[in-house]
mmCIF file of C-alpha atoms in Angstrom:
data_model
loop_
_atom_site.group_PDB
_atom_site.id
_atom_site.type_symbol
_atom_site.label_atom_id
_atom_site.label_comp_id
_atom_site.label_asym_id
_atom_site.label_seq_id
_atom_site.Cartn_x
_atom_site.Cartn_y
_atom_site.Cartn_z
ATOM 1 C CA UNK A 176 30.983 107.899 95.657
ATOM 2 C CA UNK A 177 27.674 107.072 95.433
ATOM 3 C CA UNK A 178 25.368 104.945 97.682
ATOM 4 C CA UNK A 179 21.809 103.894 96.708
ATOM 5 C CA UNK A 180 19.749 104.381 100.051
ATOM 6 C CA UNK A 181 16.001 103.814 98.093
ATOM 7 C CA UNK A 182 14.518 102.799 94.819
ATOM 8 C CA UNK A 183 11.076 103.122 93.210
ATOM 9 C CA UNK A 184 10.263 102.652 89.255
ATOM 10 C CA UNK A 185 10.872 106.289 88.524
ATOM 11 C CA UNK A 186 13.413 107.715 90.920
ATOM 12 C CA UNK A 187 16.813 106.275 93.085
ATOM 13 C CA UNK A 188 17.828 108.347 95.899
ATOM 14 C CA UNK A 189 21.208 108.012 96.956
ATOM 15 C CA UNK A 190 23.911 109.424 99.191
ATOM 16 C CA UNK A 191 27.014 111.097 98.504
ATOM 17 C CA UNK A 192 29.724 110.273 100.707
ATOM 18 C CA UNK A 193 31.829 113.008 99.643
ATOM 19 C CA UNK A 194 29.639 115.908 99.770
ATOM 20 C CA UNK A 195 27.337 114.498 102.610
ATOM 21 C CA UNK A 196 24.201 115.159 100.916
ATOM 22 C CA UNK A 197 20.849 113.406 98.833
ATOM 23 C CA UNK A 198 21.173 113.095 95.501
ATOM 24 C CA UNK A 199 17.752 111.942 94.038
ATOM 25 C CA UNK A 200 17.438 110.837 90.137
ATOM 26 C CA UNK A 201 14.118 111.016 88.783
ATOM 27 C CA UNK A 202 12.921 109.461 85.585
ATOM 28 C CA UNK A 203 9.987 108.762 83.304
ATOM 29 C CA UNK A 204 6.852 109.911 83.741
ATOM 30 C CA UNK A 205 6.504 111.226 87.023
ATOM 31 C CA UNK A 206 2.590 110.513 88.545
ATOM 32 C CA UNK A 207 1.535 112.596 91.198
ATOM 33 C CA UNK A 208 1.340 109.349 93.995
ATOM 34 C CA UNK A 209 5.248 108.626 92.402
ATOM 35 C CA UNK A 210 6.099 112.134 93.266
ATOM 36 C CA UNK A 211 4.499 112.463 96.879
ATOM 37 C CA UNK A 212 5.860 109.266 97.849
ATOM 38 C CA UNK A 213 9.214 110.105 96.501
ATOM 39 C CA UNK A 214 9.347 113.790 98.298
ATOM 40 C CA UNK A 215 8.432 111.594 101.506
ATOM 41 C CA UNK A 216 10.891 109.307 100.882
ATOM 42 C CA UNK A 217 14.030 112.509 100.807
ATOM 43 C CA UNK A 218 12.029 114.064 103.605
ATOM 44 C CA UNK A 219 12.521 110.695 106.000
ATOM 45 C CA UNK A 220 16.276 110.116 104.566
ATOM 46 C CA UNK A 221 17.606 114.003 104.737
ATOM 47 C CA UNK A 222 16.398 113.740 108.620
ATOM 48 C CA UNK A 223 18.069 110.280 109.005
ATOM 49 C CA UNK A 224 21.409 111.365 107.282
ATOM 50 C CA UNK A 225 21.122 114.848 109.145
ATOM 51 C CA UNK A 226 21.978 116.681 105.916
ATOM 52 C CA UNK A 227 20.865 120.359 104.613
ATOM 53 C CA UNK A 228 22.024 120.004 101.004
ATOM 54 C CA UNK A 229 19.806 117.972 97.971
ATOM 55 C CA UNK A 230 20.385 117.524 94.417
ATOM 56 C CA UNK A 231 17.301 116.993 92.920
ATOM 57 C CA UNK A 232 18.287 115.169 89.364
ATOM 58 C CA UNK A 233 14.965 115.801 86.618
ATOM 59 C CA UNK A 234 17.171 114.888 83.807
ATOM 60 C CA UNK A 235 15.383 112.031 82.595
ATOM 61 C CA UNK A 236 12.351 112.961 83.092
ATOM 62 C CA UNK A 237 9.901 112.326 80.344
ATOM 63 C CA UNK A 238 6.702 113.773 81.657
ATOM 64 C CA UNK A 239 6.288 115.192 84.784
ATOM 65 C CA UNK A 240 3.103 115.677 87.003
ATOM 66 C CA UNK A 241 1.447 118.633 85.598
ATOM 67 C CA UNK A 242 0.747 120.158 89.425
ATOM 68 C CA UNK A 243 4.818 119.396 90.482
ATOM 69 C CA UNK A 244 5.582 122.712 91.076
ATOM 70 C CA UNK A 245 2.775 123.535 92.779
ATOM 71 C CA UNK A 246 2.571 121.049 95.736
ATOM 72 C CA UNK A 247 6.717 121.009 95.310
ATOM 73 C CA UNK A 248 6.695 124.759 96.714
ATOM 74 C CA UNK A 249 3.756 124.721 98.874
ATOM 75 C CA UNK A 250 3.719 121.490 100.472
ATOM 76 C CA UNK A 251 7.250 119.816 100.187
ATOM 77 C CA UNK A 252 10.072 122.098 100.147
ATOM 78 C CA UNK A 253 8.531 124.155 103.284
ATOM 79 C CA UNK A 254 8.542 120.888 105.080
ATOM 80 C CA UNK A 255 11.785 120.271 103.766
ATOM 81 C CA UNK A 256 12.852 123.544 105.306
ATOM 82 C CA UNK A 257 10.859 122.926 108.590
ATOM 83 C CA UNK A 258 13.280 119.631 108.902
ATOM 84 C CA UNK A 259 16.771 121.435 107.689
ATOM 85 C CA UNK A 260 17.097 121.496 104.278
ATOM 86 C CA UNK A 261 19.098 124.588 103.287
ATOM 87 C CA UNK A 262 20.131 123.776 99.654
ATOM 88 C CA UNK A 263 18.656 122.371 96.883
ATOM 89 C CA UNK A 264 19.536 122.133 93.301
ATOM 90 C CA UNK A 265 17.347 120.835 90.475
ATOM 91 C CA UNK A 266 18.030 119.948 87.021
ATOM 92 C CA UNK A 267 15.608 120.720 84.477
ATOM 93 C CA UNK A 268 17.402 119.465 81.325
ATOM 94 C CA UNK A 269 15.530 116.309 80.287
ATOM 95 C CA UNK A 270 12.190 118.213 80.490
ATOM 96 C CA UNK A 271 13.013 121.208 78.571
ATOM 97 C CA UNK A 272 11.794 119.394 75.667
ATOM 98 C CA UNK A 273 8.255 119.936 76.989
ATOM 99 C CA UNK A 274 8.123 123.588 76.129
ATOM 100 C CA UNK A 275 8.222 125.919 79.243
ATOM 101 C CA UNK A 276 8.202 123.575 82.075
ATOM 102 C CA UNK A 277 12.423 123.924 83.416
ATOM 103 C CA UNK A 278 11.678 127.238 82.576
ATOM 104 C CA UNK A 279 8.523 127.822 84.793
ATOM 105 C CA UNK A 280 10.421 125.413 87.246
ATOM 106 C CA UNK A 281 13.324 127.963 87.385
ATOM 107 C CA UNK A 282 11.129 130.961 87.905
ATOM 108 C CA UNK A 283 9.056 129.286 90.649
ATOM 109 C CA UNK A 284 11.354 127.620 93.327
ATOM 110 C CA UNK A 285 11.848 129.580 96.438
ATOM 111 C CA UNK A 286 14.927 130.715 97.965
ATOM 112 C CA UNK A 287 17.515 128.068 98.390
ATOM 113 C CA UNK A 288 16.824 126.825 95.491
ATOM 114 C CA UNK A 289 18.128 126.961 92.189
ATOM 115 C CA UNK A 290 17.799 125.300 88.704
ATOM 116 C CA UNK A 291 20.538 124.143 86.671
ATOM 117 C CA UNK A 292 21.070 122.501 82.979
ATOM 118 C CA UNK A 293 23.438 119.872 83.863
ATOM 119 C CA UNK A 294 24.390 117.866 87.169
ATOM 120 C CA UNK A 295 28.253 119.450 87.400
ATOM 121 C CA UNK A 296 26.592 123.393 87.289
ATOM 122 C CA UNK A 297 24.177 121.984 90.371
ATOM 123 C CA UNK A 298 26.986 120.104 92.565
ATOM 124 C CA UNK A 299 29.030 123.435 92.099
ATOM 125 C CA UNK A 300 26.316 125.499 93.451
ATOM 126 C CA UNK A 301 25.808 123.105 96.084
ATOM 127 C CA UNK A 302 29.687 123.624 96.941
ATOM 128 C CA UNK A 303 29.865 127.082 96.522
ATOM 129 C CA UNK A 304 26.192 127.136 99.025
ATOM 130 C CA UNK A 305 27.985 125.207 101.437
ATOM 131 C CA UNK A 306 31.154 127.324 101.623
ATOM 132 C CA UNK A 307 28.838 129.931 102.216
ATOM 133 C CA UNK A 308 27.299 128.859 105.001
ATOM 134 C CA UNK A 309 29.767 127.624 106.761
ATOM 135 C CA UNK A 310 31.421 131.477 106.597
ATOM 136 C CA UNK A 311 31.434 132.213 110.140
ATOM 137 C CA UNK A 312 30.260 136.222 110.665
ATOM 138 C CA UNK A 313 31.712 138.160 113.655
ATOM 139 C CA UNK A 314 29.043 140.815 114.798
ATOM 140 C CA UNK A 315 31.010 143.637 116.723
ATOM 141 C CA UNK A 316 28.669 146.204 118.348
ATOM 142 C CA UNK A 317 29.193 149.387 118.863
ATOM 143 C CA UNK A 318 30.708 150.840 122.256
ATOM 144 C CA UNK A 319 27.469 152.401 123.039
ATOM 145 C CA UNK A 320 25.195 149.452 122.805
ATOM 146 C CA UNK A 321 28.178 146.870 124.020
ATOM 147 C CA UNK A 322 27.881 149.071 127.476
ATOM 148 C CA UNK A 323 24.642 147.916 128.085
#
C-alpha cells in the first residue's frame, strides 16, 4: 500500500508500507528548480522514514531538465548516500521517446543504482538489493592472525 507523504505539480512522493521505502513519481516537464526541490524533498523524507531503498518513477516524464543527470550524480545521490540511501531504482520508460536520454541515464548512475523499463523490473531489484544486504557474512580468520 501506498501512502502519499508530499505533492508538487510534477512529482508525488509516497511511502510504501510494505517494502519500507520512497517511491517518488515524476511527471511532465521536469524544470531544474522542480527537480532540486523535489531531490530535497526525498532527501528530508528518506532521513525521516529512516529508509535506504528509493524508487525513483520517470515514467511520465515528458521532458526532463537537460542537466538531470548531471547535478543527479554529483550533487544529489552523494548526499543521498552521505544520509543512507543504499538502493535506488529509476525508470526511464516515459522518456525514451526523447532519443538517448534513459539510455545516457542508464550508463551514468553510480553504483547502487540501476535503471529499469517498467516499475515491477525496479521493485524486484529493490527486493532482490535488499535480500542482499541483509545477507549476514561470517569472517573467520586464520589461526595465525586469530592468535594475535
Amino acid at each position: 500500500m501506498l501512502t502519499l507523504l508530499y505533492q508538487q505539480h510534477n512529482l508525488e512522493i509516497f511511502w510504501d508500507t510494505a517494502d519500507k521505502w520512497l517511491h517518488a513519481c515524476w511527471s511532465g516537464r521536469l524544470l531544474e528548480d522542480d527537480v532540486k526541490r523535489g531531490g530535497d524533498q526525498l532527501l528530508r523524507l528518506m532521513v525521516a522514514r529512516n529508509t535506504d531503498s528509493l524508487l525513483d518513477n520517470h515514467a511520465l516524464v515528458e521532458a526532463p531538465w537537460v542537466g538531470e543527470l548531471e547535478w543527479r550524480n554529483k550533487d544529489w545521490l552523494p548526499r543521498m548516500r552521505a544520509s543512507g540511501l543504499r538502493s535506488c531504482a529509476s525508470v526511464f520508460a516515459g522518456v525514451a521517446a526523447l532519443g538517448n536520454t534513459a539510455e545516457a541515464a542508464a550508463s551514468s548512475l553510480a553504483a547502487g543504482t540501476n535503471a529499469f523499463a517498467t516499475p515491477e523490473e525496479a521493485v524486484h531489484w529493490l527486493r532482490s538489493q535488499r535480500s542482499r544486504n541483509n545477507i549476514t557474512q561470517r569472517i573467520v580468520l586464520p589461526p595465525e592472525i586469530r592468535g594475535r
